[in-house]
CSV table of C-alpha atoms in Angstrom, one decimal:
chain,number,residue,atom,x,y,z
E,1,MET,CA,92.9,75.8,-51.8
E,2,ASN,CA,90.8,73.2,-53.6
E,3,GLU,CA,93.4,70.8,-55.0
E,4,THR,CA,92.3,67.3,-54.2
E,5,VAL,CA,94.9,65.4,-52.3
E,6,LEU,CA,92.9,62.3,-51.3
E,7,LYS,CA,90.0,61.0,-53.3
E,8,ILE,CA,88.0,57.9,-52.1
E,9,ASN,CA,85.7,56.6,-54.8
E,10,HIS,CA,83.0,54.0,-53.9
E,11,PHE,CA,85.3,52.2,-51.5
E,12,SER,CA,83.9,49.0,-49.9
E,13,LYS,CA,85.5,46.4,-47.8
E,14,SER,CA,84.1,43.1,-46.5
E,15,TYR,CA,85.8,40.7,-44.0
E,16,SER,CA,83.1,38.1,-44.5
E,17,LYS,CA,80.3,37.2,-46.9
E,18,THR,CA,77.7,38.7,-44.6
E,19,LYS,CA,79.4,41.7,-43.1
E,20,ARG,CA,80.6,44.9,-44.9
E,21,ALA,CA,83.1,46.8,-42.7
E,22,VAL,CA,82.8,49.8,-45.2
E,23,ASP,CA,80.0,50.1,-47.7
E,24,ASP,CA,80.3,52.4,-50.8
E,25,LEU,CA,82.2,55.2,-49.2
E,26,SER,CA,83.2,58.3,-51.3
E,27,LEU,CA,84.8,61.5,-50.1
E,28,GLU,CA,87.5,64.0,-51.0
E,29,VAL,CA,90.2,65.7,-48.8
E,30,CYS,CA,91.7,68.8,-50.4
E,31,ALA,CA,94.9,70.8,-49.7
E,32,GLY,CA,94.4,72.8,-46.6
E,33,ASP,CA,91.7,70.6,-45.1
E,34,ILE,CA,91.8,69.3,-41.6
E,35,TYR,CA,89.2,66.5,-42.2
E,36,GLY,CA,87.7,64.7,-39.2
E,37,PHE,CA,86.4,61.1,-39.7
E,38,ILE,CA,83.9,60.4,-36.9
E,39,GLY,CA,82.2,57.3,-35.8
E,40,GLN,CA,81.8,54.7,-33.0
E,41,ASN,CA,84.3,51.9,-32.5
E,42,GLY,CA,83.7,49.4,-35.3
E,43,ALA,CA,82.1,51.9,-37.6
E,44,GLY,CA,84.7,51.4,-40.3
E,45,LYS,CA,87.2,54.3,-39.6
E,46,THR,CA,90.3,52.2,-39.2
E,47,THR,CA,89.5,49.9,-42.1
E,48,THR,CA,89.2,53.0,-44.3
E,49,LEU,CA,92.5,54.6,-43.1
E,50,ARG,CA,94.4,51.3,-43.5
E,51,ALA,CA,93.1,51.0,-47.1
E,52,VAL,CA,94.1,54.7,-47.8
E,53,THR,CA,97.6,54.0,-46.6
E,54,GLY,CA,98.0,50.8,-48.7
E,55,ILE,CA,98.2,48.5,-45.6
E,56,LEU,CA,94.8,46.8,-46.3
E,57,ASP,CA,94.0,45.4,-49.7
E,58,PHE,CA,90.6,45.9,-51.3
E,59,SER,CA,88.8,45.0,-54.5
E,60,GLU,CA,85.9,47.4,-54.6
E,61,GLY,CA,86.3,51.1,-55.4
E,62,GLU,CA,89.5,53.2,-55.9
E,63,ILE,CA,91.6,55.4,-53.7
E,64,LEU,CA,93.7,58.2,-55.2
E,65,ILE,CA,96.4,60.2,-53.5
E,66,ASP,CA,97.6,63.2,-55.4
E,67,GLY,CA,95.9,61.7,-58.5
E,68,LYS,CA,97.7,58.4,-58.1
E,69,SER,CA,96.1,55.0,-57.3
E,70,ILE,CA,97.2,53.5,-54.0
E,71,LYS,CA,96.8,50.1,-55.6
E,72,GLU,CA,98.7,50.8,-58.9
E,73,GLN,CA,101.4,53.2,-57.6
E,74,PRO,CA,101.7,52.4,-53.9
E,75,VAL,CA,105.3,53.7,-53.5
E,76,ALA,CA,104.6,57.0,-55.2
E,77,CYS,CA,101.6,57.4,-52.9
E,78,LYS,CA,103.4,56.4,-49.7
E,79,GLN,CA,106.3,58.9,-50.5
E,80,ILE,CA,103.9,61.8,-49.9
E,81,THR,CA,101.9,60.3,-47.1
E,82,ALA,CA,102.4,59.8,-43.3
E,83,TYR,CA,100.4,57.4,-41.3
E,84,ILE,CA,100.1,57.1,-37.5
E,85,PRO,CA,98.0,54.1,-36.3
E,86,ASP,CA,96.1,54.3,-33.1
E,87,ASN,CA,98.7,52.1,-31.3
E,88,PRO,CA,102.1,52.8,-32.9
E,89,ASP,CA,104.2,49.6,-33.2
E,90,LEU,CA,107.8,51.0,-33.2
E,91,TYR,CA,111.1,49.2,-33.2
E,92,GLU,CA,111.7,48.9,-29.5
E,93,PHE,CA,115.3,47.7,-29.9
E,94,LEU,CA,116.3,51.1,-31.4
E,95,THR,CA,116.8,54.3,-29.6
E,96,GLY,CA,114.5,57.2,-30.4
E,97,VAL,CA,117.0,59.0,-32.5
E,98,GLN,CA,118.0,55.8,-34.4
E,99,TYR,CA,114.4,55.3,-35.3
E,100,LEU,CA,114.0,58.9,-36.5
E,101,ASN,CA,117.1,58.6,-38.6
E,102,TYR,CA,115.8,55.3,-40.0
E,103,ILE,CA,112.6,57.1,-41.1
E,104,GLY,CA,114.6,60.0,-42.5
E,105,ASP,CA,116.7,57.5,-44.5
E,106,ILE,CA,113.6,55.9,-46.0
E,107,TYR,CA,112.1,59.2,-47.1
E,108,GLY,CA,115.5,60.7,-48.2
E,109,VAL,CA,115.4,63.7,-45.8
E,110,PRO,CA,118.7,65.6,-46.1
E,111,ASP,CA,120.9,65.3,-42.9
E,112,ALA,CA,120.7,69.1,-42.1
E,113,VAL,CA,117.0,69.3,-42.6
E,114,ARG,CA,116.4,66.1,-40.6
E,115,LYS,CA,118.6,67.3,-37.7
E,116,GLU,CA,116.7,70.6,-37.6
E,117,ARG,CA,113.3,69.0,-37.6
E,118,ILE,CA,114.2,66.4,-35.0
E,119,GLN,CA,115.5,69.1,-32.7
E,120,LYS,CA,112.5,71.3,-33.3
E,121,TYR,CA,109.8,68.7,-32.7
E,122,ALA,CA,111.6,66.8,-29.9
E,123,ALA,CA,111.8,70.1,-28.0
E,124,MET,CA,108.2,70.9,-28.7
E,125,PHE,CA,107.0,67.5,-27.4
E,126,HIS,CA,109.5,67.4,-24.5
E,127,ILE,CA,111.3,64.2,-25.4
E,128,SER,CA,114.8,65.6,-26.4
E,129,ASP,CA,116.4,64.1,-23.3
E,130,ASP,CA,114.8,60.7,-24.1
E,131,LEU,CA,116.0,60.2,-27.8
E,132,GLY,CA,119.1,58.3,-26.7
E,133,ALA,CA,117.1,55.7,-24.7
E,134,LEU,CA,115.7,52.5,-26.2
E,135,ILE,CA,112.1,52.8,-27.4
E,136,GLY,CA,111.3,49.7,-25.4
E,137,SER,CA,111.7,51.9,-22.3
E,138,TYR,CA,109.2,54.5,-23.5
E,139,SER,CA,105.8,55.0,-22.0
E,140,HIS,CA,102.8,54.9,-24.4
E,141,GLY,CA,102.6,58.7,-24.5
E,142,MET,CA,106.3,58.9,-25.4
E,143,LYS,CA,105.9,56.4,-28.2
E,144,GLN,CA,103.0,58.4,-29.5
E,145,LYS,CA,105.1,61.5,-29.6
E,146,LEU,CA,107.9,59.7,-31.4
E,147,ALA,CA,105.5,58.5,-34.0
E,148,VAL,CA,104.2,62.0,-34.5
E,149,ILE,CA,107.7,63.3,-35.0
E,150,SER,CA,108.5,60.6,-37.5
E,151,ALA,CA,105.4,61.5,-39.4
E,152,LEU,CA,106.4,65.2,-39.5
E,153,LEU,CA,110.0,64.5,-40.5
E,154,HIS,CA,109.5,64.4,-44.3
E,155,GLU,CA,106.6,67.0,-44.3
E,156,PRO,CA,104.3,64.9,-46.4
E,157,LYS,CA,101.4,66.2,-48.5
E,158,LEU,CA,98.9,63.9,-46.8
E,159,PHE,CA,98.7,63.0,-43.1
E,160,VAL,CA,96.5,60.0,-42.2
E,161,LEU,CA,96.1,59.5,-38.5
E,162,ASP,CA,94.0,57.1,-36.4
E,163,GLU,CA,93.0,58.7,-33.1
E,164,PRO,CA,96.2,60.9,-33.0
E,165,PHE,CA,95.5,62.6,-29.7
E,166,VAL,CA,94.9,59.5,-27.6
E,167,GLY,CA,97.8,59.1,-25.2
E,168,LEU,CA,99.1,62.6,-25.6
E,169,ASP,CA,99.2,65.0,-22.6
E,170,PRO,CA,97.2,68.3,-23.0
E,171,GLU,CA,100.3,70.4,-23.9
E,172,ALA,CA,101.4,67.9,-26.6
E,173,ALA,CA,97.8,67.7,-28.0
E,174,PHE,CA,97.7,71.5,-28.1
E,175,ASN,CA,101.0,71.7,-29.9
E,176,LEU,CA,100.0,69.0,-32.4
E,177,LYS,CA,96.9,70.9,-33.3
E,178,ASN,CA,98.9,74.0,-33.9
E,179,VAL,CA,101.3,72.0,-36.1
E,180,PHE,CA,98.4,70.7,-38.1
E,181,ARG,CA,97.1,74.2,-38.7
E,182,GLU,CA,100.5,75.4,-39.8
E,183,LEU,CA,101.1,72.5,-42.2
E,184,CYS,CA,97.6,72.9,-43.7
E,185,GLY,CA,98.3,76.6,-44.2
E,186,ARG,CA,101.2,75.6,-46.4
E,187,GLY,CA,99.0,73.2,-48.4
E,188,ALA,CA,99.1,69.8,-46.6
E,189,ALA,CA,96.0,67.8,-46.0
E,190,ILE,CA,95.0,66.0,-42.8
E,191,PHE,CA,92.6,63.1,-42.6
E,192,PHE,CA,92.1,61.7,-39.1
E,193,SER,CA,89.7,59.6,-37.2
E,194,THR,CA,88.4,60.5,-33.8
E,195,HIS,CA,85.6,59.9,-31.4
E,196,VAL,CA,86.4,63.0,-29.5
E,197,LEU,CA,83.7,65.3,-30.9
E,198,ASP,CA,85.0,68.4,-29.1
E,199,VAL,CA,88.4,68.1,-30.8
E,200,ALA,CA,86.8,67.7,-34.2
E,201,GLU,CA,84.4,70.6,-33.7
E,202,LYS,CA,87.2,73.0,-32.8
E,203,LEU,CA,89.9,71.8,-35.1
E,204,CYS,CA,88.3,70.6,-38.4
E,205,ASN,CA,87.0,72.5,-41.3
E,206,LYS,CA,85.4,69.4,-42.8
E,207,ILE,CA,84.0,66.2,-41.2
E,208,ALA,CA,82.5,62.9,-42.2
E,209,ILE,CA,80.3,60.7,-40.0
E,210,ILE,CA,80.3,57.0,-40.6
E,211,LYS,CA,77.9,54.5,-39.0
E,212,GLY,CA,77.9,50.8,-39.6
E,213,GLY,CA,80.3,51.2,-42.5
E,214,LYS,CA,78.1,53.7,-44.3
E,215,LEU,CA,78.9,57.4,-44.8
E,216,MET,CA,76.0,59.3,-43.1
E,217,ALA,CA,77.1,62.9,-43.6
E,218,SER,CA,80.1,64.7,-44.9
E,219,GLY,CA,81.3,68.1,-46.0
E,220,ASP,CA,82.1,71.5,-44.4
E,221,ILE,CA,81.6,71.3,-40.7
E,222,ASP,CA,79.2,74.3,-40.6
E,223,ALA,CA,77.0,72.7,-43.2
E,224,VAL,CA,76.9,69.3,-41.5
E,225,ARG,CA,76.3,70.9,-38.1
E,226,GLY,CA,73.8,73.5,-39.0
E,227,ASP,CA,72.5,75.3,-36.0
E,228,ASP,CA,73.2,72.3,-33.7
E,229,SER,CA,76.4,71.2,-31.9
E,230,LEU,CA,78.4,68.4,-33.5
E,231,GLU,CA,77.5,66.2,-30.6
E,232,GLU,CA,73.8,66.7,-31.2
E,233,VAL,CA,74.2,65.9,-34.9
E,234,PHE,CA,76.3,62.8,-34.2
E,235,MET,CA,73.8,61.5,-31.6
E,236,GLU,CA,70.9,62.1,-34.1
E,237,VAL,CA,72.7,60.2,-36.8
E,238,LEU,CA,73.6,57.4,-34.3
E,239,HIS,CA,70.0,56.8,-33.3
E,240,GLU,CA,68.4,57.2,-36.7
E,241,ASN,CA,66.0,54.4,-37.6
E,242,GLU,CA,65.9,53.2,-34.0
E,243,GLY,CA,62.6,52.3,-32.4
């Protein structure tokens, strides 16, 4: 599969006159890709993901989802995208099932399909018995699982996730990785940030390394890694031009 789902062209974002959070970043995520976006805290990962999903405005560069501009056609882009932030901020006064039905309504997921997917993923992530409880009573891990299920509900073409495995127990993380592989096998694309190099090395077919807002390396993981481990490559990039 080589259909481009996400195309970032010369994207830059500044929060002040002197500091660029992201500087001239370009990359492509294609159908079938599990694309890991790697960097230290503050490297520019979250800024990029928030711009991709239309949450953060920007004036330099362009971001296309399925060939459509996130700036010019935001609704069309968001209809085929799911975003999970690193700390999901859910409606705590709703029950879990009310929240999932709300998301299903927004994306127009038919009732029968919605019910089947909610049952499937709630069972997979072991929160079936908690869907009737208020989200405000959920632990962080349960909120993360609910956010994951809400993202899977409309089977989007593009998943954008910020540290999706943080807060998940080992079984949930394992199941989510398998869901990612299944969806990408059917033509979805996944672009996610992580600083857990072991996860990226085992899960991703492509990676990008960002440092200080600049893209340092990107492409097929085997090409970026060469004969070294991903950890070795990352540490080398991290300490380039030092002393």
